[in-house]
Each structure stands twice: as C-alpha cells, then as structure tokens.
Coordinates of C-alpha atoms (C1' of nucleotides) in Angstrom, one line a residue:
Chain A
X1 CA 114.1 118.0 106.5
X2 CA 112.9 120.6 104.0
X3 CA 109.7 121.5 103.8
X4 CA 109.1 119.6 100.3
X5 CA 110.2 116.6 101.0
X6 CA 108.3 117.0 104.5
X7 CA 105.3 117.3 102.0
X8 CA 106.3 114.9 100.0
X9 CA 106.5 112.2 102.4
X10 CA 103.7 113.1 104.9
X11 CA 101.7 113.0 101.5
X12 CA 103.1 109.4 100.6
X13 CA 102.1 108.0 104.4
X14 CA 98.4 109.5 104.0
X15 CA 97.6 108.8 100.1
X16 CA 98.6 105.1 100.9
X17 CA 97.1 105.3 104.1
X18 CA 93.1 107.1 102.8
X19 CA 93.7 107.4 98.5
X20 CA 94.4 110.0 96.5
X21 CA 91.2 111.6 96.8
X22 CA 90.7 110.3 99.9
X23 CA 93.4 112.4 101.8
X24 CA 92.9 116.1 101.7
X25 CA 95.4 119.0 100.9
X26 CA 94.7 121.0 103.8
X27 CA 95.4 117.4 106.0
X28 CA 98.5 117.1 104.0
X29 CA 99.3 120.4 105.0
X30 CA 98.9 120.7 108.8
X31 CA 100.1 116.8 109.6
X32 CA 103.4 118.4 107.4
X33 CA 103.3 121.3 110.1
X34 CA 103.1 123.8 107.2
X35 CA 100.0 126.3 106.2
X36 CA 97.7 125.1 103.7
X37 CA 98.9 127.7 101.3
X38 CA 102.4 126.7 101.3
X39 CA 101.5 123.4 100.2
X40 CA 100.6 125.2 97.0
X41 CA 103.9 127.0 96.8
X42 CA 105.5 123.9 95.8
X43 CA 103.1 122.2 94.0
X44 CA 100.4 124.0 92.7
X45 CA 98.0 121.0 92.3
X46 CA 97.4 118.5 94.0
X47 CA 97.6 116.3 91.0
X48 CA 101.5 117.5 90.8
X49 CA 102.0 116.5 94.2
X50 CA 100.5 113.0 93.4
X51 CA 102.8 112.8 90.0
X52 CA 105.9 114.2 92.0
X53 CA 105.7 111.6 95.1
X54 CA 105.9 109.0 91.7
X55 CA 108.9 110.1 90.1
X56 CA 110.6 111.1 93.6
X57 CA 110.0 107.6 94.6
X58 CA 111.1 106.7 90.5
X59 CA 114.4 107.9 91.0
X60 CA 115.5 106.7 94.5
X61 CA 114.2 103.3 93.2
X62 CA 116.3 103.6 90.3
X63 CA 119.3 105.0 92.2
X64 CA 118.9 102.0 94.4
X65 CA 118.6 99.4 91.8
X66 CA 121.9 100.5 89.8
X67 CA 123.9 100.6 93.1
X68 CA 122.8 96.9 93.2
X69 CA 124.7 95.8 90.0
X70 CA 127.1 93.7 90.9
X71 CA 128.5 93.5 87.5
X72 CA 128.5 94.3 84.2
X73 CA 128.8 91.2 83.0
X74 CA 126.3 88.9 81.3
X75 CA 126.6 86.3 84.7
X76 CA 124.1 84.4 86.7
X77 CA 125.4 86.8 89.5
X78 CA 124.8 89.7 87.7
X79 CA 121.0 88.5 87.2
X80 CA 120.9 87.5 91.4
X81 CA 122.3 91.3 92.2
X82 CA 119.5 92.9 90.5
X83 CA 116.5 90.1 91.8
X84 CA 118.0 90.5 95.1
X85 CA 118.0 94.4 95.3
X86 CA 114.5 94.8 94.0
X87 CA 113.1 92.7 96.6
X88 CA 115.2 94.3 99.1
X89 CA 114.2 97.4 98.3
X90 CA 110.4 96.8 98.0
X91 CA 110.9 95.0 101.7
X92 CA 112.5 98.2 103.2
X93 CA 110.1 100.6 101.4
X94 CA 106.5 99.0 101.9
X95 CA 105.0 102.4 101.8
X96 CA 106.6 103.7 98.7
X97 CA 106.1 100.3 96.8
X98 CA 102.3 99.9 98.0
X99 CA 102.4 104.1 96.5
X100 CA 103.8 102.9 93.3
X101 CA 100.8 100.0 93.0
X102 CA 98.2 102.1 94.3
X103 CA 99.4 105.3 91.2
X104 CA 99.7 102.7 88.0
X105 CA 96.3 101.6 88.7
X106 CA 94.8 104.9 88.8
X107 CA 94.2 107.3 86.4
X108 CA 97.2 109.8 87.1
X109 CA 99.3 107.6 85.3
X110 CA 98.8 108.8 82.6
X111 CA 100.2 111.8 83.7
X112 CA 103.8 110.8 84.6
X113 CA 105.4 110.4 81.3
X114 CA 109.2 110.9 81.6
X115 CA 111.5 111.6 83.9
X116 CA 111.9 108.2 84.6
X117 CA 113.8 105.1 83.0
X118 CA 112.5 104.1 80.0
X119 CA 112.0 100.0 80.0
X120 CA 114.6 99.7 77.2
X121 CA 117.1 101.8 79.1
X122 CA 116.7 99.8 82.6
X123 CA 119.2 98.0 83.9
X124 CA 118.0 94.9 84.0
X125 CA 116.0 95.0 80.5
X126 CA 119.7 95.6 79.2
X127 CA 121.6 92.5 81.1
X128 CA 118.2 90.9 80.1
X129 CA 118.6 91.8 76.2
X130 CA 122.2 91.2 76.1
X131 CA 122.0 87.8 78.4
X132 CA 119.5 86.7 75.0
X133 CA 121.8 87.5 72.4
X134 CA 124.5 85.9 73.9
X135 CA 122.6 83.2 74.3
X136 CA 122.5 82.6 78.1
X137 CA 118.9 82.9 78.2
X138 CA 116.5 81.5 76.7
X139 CA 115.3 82.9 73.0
X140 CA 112.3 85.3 73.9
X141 CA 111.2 88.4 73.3
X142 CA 113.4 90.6 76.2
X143 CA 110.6 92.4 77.3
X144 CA 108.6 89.4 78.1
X145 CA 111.4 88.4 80.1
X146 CA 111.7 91.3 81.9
X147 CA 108.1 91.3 82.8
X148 CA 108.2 87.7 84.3
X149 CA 111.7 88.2 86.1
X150 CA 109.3 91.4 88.0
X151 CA 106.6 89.5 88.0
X152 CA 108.6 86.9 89.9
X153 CA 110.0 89.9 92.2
X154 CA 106.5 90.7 93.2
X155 CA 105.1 87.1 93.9
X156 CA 107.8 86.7 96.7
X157 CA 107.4 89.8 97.7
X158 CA 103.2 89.2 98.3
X159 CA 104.1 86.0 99.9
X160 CA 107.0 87.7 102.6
X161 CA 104.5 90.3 103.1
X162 CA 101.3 88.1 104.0
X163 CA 103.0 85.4 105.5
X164 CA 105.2 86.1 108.9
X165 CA 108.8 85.2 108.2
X166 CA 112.0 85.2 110.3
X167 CA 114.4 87.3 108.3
X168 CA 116.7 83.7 107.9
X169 CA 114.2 82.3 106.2
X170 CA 113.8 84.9 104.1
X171 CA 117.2 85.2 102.7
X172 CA 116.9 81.1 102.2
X173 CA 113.6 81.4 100.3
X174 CA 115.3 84.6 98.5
X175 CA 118.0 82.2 97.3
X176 CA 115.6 79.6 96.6
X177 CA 113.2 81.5 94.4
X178 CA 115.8 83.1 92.2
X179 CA 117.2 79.5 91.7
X180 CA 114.0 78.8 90.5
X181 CA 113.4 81.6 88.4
X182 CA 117.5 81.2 86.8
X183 CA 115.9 77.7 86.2
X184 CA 113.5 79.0 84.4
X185 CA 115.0 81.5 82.2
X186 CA 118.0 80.6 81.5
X187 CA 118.9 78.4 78.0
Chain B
X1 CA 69.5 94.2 82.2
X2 CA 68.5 94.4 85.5
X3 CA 68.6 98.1 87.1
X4 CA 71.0 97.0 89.7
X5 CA 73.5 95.3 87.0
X6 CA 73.1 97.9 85.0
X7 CA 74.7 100.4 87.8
X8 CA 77.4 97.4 88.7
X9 CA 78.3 97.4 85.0
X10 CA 78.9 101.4 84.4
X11 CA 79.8 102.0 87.8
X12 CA 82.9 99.9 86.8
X13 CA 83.9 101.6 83.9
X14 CA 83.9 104.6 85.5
X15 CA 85.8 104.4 88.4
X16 CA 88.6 102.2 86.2
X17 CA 88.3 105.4 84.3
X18 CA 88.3 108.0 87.0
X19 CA 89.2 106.5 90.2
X20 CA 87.0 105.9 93.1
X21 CA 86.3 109.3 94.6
X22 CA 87.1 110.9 90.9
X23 CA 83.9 109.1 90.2
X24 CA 81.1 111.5 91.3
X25 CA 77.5 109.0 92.4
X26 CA 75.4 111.3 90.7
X27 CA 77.9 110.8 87.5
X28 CA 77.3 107.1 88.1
X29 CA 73.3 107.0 88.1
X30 CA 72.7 109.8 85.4
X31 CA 75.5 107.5 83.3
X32 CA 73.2 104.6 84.0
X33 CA 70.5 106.2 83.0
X34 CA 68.7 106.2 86.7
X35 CA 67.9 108.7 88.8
X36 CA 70.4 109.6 92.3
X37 CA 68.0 108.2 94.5
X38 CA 67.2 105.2 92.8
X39 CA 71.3 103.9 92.9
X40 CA 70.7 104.7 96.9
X41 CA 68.3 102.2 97.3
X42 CA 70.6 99.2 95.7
X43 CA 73.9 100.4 97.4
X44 CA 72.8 102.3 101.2
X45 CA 76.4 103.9 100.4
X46 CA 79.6 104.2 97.7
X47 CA 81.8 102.3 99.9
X48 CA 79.2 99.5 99.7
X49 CA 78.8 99.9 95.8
X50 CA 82.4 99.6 95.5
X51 CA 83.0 96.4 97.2
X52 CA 79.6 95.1 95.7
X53 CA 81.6 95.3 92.3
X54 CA 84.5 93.9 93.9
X55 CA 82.5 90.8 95.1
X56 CA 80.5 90.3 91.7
X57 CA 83.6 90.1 89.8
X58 CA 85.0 88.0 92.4
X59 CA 82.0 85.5 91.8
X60 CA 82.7 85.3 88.0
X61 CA 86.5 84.9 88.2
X62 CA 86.0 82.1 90.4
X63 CA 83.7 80.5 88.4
X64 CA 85.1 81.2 85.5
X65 CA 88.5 79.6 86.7
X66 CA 86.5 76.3 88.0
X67 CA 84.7 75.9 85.0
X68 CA 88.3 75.9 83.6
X69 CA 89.3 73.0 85.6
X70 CA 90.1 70.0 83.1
X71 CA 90.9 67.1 85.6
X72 CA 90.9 66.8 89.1
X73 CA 94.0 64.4 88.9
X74 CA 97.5 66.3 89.6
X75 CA 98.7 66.2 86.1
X76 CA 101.1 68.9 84.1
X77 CA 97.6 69.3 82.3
X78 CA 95.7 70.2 85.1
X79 CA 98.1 72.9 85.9
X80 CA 98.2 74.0 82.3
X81 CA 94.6 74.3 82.0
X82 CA 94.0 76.8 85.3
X83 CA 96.8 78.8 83.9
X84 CA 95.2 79.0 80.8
X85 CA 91.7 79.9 82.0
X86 CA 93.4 82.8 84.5
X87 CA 94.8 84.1 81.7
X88 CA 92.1 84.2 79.5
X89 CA 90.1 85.8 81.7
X90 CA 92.3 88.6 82.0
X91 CA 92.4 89.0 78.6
X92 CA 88.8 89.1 77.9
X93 CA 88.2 91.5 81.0
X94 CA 90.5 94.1 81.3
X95 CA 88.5 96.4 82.9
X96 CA 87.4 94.2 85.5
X97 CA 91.1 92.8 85.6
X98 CA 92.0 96.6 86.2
X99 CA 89.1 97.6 88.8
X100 CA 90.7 94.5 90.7
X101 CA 94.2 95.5 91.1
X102 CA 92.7 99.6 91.7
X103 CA 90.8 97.5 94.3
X104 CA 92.9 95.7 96.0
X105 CA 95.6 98.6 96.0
X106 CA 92.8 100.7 97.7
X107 CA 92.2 101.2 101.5
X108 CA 88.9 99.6 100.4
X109 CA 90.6 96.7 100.1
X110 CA 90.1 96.0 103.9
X111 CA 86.4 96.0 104.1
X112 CA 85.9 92.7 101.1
X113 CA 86.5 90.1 103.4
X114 CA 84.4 87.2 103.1
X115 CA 82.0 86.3 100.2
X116 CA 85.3 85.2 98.1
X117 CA 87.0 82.1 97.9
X118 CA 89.9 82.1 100.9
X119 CA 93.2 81.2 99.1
X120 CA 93.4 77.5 101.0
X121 CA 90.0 76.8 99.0
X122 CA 91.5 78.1 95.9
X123 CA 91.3 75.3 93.1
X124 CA 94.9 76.4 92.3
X125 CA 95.8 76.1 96.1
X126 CA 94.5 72.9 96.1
X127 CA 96.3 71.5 92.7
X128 CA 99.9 72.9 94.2
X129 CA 98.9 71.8 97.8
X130 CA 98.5 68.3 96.4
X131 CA 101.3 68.4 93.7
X132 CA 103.5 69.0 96.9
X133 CA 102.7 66.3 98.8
X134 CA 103.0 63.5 96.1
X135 CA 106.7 65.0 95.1
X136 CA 105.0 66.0 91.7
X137 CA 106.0 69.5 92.6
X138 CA 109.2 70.9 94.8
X139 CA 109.1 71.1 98.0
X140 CA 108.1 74.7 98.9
X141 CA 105.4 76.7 100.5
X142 CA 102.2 75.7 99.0
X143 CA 101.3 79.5 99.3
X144 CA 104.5 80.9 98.1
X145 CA 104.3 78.7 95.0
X146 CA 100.7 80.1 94.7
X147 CA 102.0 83.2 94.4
X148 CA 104.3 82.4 91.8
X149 CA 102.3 80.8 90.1
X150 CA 99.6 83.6 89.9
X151 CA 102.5 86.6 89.1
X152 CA 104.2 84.8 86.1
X153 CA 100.3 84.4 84.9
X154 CA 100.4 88.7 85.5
X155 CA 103.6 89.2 84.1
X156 CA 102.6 87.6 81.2
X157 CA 99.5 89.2 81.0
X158 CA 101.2 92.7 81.4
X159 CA 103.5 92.0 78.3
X160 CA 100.6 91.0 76.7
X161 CA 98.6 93.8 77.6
X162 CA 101.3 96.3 76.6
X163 CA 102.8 94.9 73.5
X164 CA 100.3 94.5 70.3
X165 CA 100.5 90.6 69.7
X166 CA 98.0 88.9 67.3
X167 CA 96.3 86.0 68.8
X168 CA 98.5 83.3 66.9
X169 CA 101.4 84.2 68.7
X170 CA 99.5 85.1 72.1
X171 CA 98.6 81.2 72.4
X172 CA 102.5 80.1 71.1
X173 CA 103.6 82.6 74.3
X174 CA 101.2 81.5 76.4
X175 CA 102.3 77.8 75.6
X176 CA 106.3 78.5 76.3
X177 CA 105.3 80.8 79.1
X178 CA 103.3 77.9 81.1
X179 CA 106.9 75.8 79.9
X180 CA 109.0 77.6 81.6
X181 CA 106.8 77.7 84.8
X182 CA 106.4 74.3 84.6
X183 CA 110.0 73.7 84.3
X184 CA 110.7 76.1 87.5
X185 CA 108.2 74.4 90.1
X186 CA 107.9 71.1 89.0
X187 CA 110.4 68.5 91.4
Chain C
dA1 C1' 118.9 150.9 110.2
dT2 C1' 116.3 150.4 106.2
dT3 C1' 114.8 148.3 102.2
dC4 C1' 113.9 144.4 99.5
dT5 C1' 112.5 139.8 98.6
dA6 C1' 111.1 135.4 98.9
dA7 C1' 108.9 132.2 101.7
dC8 C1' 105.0 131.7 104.5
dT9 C1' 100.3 132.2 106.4
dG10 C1' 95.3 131.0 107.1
dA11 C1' 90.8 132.8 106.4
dC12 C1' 88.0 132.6 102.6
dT13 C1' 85.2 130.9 98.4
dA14 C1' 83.1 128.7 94.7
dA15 C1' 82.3 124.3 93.5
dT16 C1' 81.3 119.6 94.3
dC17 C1' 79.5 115.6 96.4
dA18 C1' 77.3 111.7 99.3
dG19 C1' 73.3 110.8 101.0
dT20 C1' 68.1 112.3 102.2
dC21 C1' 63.3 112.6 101.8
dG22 C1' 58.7 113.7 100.3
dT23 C1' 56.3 112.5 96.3
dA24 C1' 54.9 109.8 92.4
dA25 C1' 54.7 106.0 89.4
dA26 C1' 54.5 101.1 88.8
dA27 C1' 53.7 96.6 90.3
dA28 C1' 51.7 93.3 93.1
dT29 C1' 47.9 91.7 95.7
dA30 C1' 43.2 91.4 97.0
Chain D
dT1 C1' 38.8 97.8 90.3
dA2 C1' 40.7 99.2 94.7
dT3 C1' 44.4 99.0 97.9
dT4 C1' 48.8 98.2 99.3
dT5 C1' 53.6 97.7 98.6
dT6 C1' 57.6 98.3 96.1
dT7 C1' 60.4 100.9 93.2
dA8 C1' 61.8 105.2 91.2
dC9 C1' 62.3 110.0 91.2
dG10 C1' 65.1 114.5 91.6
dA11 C1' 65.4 118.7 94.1
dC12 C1' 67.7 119.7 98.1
dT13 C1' 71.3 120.1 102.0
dG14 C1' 75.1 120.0 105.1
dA15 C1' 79.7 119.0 104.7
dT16 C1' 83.9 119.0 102.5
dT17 C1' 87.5 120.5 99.4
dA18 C1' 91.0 122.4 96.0
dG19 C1' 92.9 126.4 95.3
dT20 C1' 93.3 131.9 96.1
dC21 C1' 95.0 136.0 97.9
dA22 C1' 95.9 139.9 100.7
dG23 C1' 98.8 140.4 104.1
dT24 C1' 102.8 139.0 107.5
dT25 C1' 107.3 137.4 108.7
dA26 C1' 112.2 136.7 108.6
dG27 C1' 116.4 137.2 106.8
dA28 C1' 119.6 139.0 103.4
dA29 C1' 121.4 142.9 101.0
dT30 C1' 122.4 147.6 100.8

DNA sequence: ATTCTAACTGACTAATCAGTCGTAAAAATA
DNA sequence: TATTTTTACGACTGATTAGTCAGTTAGAAT
C-alpha cells in the first residue's frame, strides 16, 4: 500500500475510533509506520487529512453506488439496485460510513465543498426526478424523496447494526423494507 | 438562570459550533461569563459536561414527545401526533438536534448509558409494539419499524432543514409525509 | 562513480489545554 | 453580629499537540 493511503486509512480507523481531535498526528503517524514529518508531506494539515479521508471515502462510495445501477430505466428494479447497494455498502464499510456520520456533524464540513456529487447530479436523485415526471412516483418535490428513500437506507441499516442478524434474514428484511418503502413512494 | 444552566446552555452552542475538543473549557466559562474554576465545580471533568448536556436534552426530548402523546388508544392519530411532536422538536431545536447526532456519532457516545429512556420504554416503542400485535400494523420487528419510523421523521427533517420552506407548506409536507409512512407500515 | 533530487526522518518548539488549589467573597446558620 | 459553609475566583502547571526544519537516505540520472 502506499504510504498515503496507509495514512489515510490508519487515520479513518483512529478518528472513528478517539475523534478528530481526539487522535493525534504524531499517533497517526507511527501506527502508519511512517515519521511524523511525512505525515505532513502529504497533507500539510491535519484538517486536509480529515477533509481528504471524506472525499476519498466520497468517491469509492460513489464509484460503488453507480456500479450498482442495474438500469437505466425508470423501473421498480432500477429503484431496488440502488436501495440495495447503498445498504450493502454501508454494511461492508461500517468504519467509513460511521466516518462519514461522525464528519457532517462536525464543523469541518464546511470545508469539503466539491469534489463530490452534487445531489442534483446523483444517481439516484436523477432515477428519482425522472421516476416523478413520468409519473411512477408519487408527485413531490424530488429532493424530499431522495432524502426519505436515504433516510429509509439508514433506518435498516441502525436496526442490522444494533440488532444481531443471520445474513438470511437480512437479505429477507432487505427485500421486505424496500417493498415497503416502493409502497410508499410510488403513485 | 442558574450558573450551572447557564454553562449547559453555551457549552452547547459551542461545541455544535466547534466540536468537542475544538471547544477549549476555559472558552466555555469566560463565554459563560464564569470563571475556569467555577465550571470545575459543576462538571469534575469535560467528558462529564459533555454527557451532562447529552442527558439534559435527553430529559426535554422525552418530555417533550410524552407531552405530545394525544391518546393512548392505537389509532392512525396516535401515531400522527408522536410524529408530529418529533418533528417539531427538531425544528424548534436545531442545535440541540445537532449536538445530538455530533453526540451520538462521538466515542462519547459510550459513556451516556442510563438516565434516558431504553427504546422498549419508548412511547413510540410502545404505540408500534402494540399496533403489531392487534394486526393494526404489519408484521415486522417492533424495533425495526421503530427505526423507520424515526429516520423518515429525519429525512424529513433534513429536507426541511436544507431547503427554505415557509411554514404553510412545512405543515402540508409534514401531513403527506406522515401519509406515506402510514401507508408503508400500516397492515 | 558521482551528482542530483525527491522522499523521508525525528528531535524540537511555541502554543494550547484540562484540571488544580490557595484564597476570597457570599450565603447560610447560629 | 459572629461563625461556618458553600460557592466563586483566576493564576498556575504539567502534559500534550500541530507543525517545522535541518539533515539523512535511497535511488535515478548522468
């Protein structure tokens, strides 16, 4: 691994482990195996470092989620291929998702405009926008609907997280939660 | 106000602001208009100020949701009006709403056991637990449904939050939003 | 072999911070 | 009023930290 993204992910384990300021540079460093000043060769604050782990864990998100489009079409599978891939990834990636919490509710971000999707530009925001128009959901603002269809994500995800579940019934309550939510949104 | 609710109170505003360990003690007291010492002998330590707020606000949600309670009967009503009053709160508290999820998203997080309702003595819980069981509601996870229930009220609140609505057409949203939940867990 | 360069090193520093403590004011009690 | 108890004060300290920098290393280029 280069040395980077050995910073970079050391970084990850210990910010979500201690806090930002919780978790020193020079700790950062040495569990990283590098010297404290080479830490600073590639990001020369430590507020950089916190913005980079963001849009590094952004983009493989991203990356992720478009892989997961099953089609481009405005279909109830289309809608299932997205749900189902955000959980998935939030279920593999524990770590980077309890990262991505922990940095919108502080005050770095602010910092991270850019370099990431805008909402309007996002997948699912688009199949969202378009399933409206053409009238396979229900009439309300997109962006509304695109919170709540996240929203839902994340309420799953809290429950398969606190509660012990055989990976069967996961898939099944998967299923069944989507169902719900299609139910919900669609015209 | 009391000395010690008077630290609570700027206490939270500044580490919503600046974080937890952005927020320097002294910062806190001088801001409070106190002297160092003095915040020492209400909280022996940060860590114990911090979860101090988290419990206070704790206390007021959860009363502030009882008090919300229109019926104890397991009625579409009964679930409207919790939604409602969780909503509500939100709105009127952003800040605290805020401190919560920097909070809970914290590896302070840990240390606020107790003092708070458990989710099985939720009012909420209790509502869904018994929808379940007289068929008013589908047949799911009383928890999982729980935590539906509470992320469509944050979706909501974070399109709310981040999209300049005037109040008119905040309740009108609010209405079809509790629709479509309703239409998505009820049997 | 020699030079050049870019990455790397770690001891160091100036600044900051959580928490202490001896003293003083204020409040309660007698 | 006199005495005791509680609350408030703020200068101080030991510990920690982000970031620096003068020098070293390793490998490529000549």
């Amino acid at each position: 691994m280069k040395k980077e993204e050995l910073i970079i992910s050391t970084a990850l384990k210990l910010f979500v482990e201690n806090g930002f300021h919780g978790t020193a540079t020079s700790r950062i460093a040495s569990e990283s195996g590098v010297a404290n000043g080479t830490l600073f060769n590639y990001f020369a604050t430590k507020e950089i470092l916190i913005v980079s782990i963001y849009n590094s864990i952004m983009k493989k998100m991203d990356d992720f989620i478009i892989e997961g489009i099953a089609s481009n079409s405005v279909s109830k599978n289309a809608f299932k291929s997205l749900f189902v891939a955000s959980l998935r990834w939030n279920l593999e990636n524990p770590a980077a998702f309890q990262y991505m919490q922990q940095f919108n509710n502080s005050p770095f971000a602010k910092s991270a405009i850019s370099k990431t999707l805008k909402q309007e530009e996002h997948p699912l925001y688009v199949l969202i926008k378009n399933g409206i128009d053409l009238v396979v959901l229900k009439p309300m603002p997109a962006a509304l609907v695109f919170s709540l269809f996240n929203a839902q994500i994340n309420g799953l995800y809290y429950y398969l997280l606190n509660n012990t579940i055989e990976s069967e019934r996961t898939d099944e309550l998967t299923e069944d939660t989507f169902e719900m939510l299609w139910k919900m949104i669609q015209d």
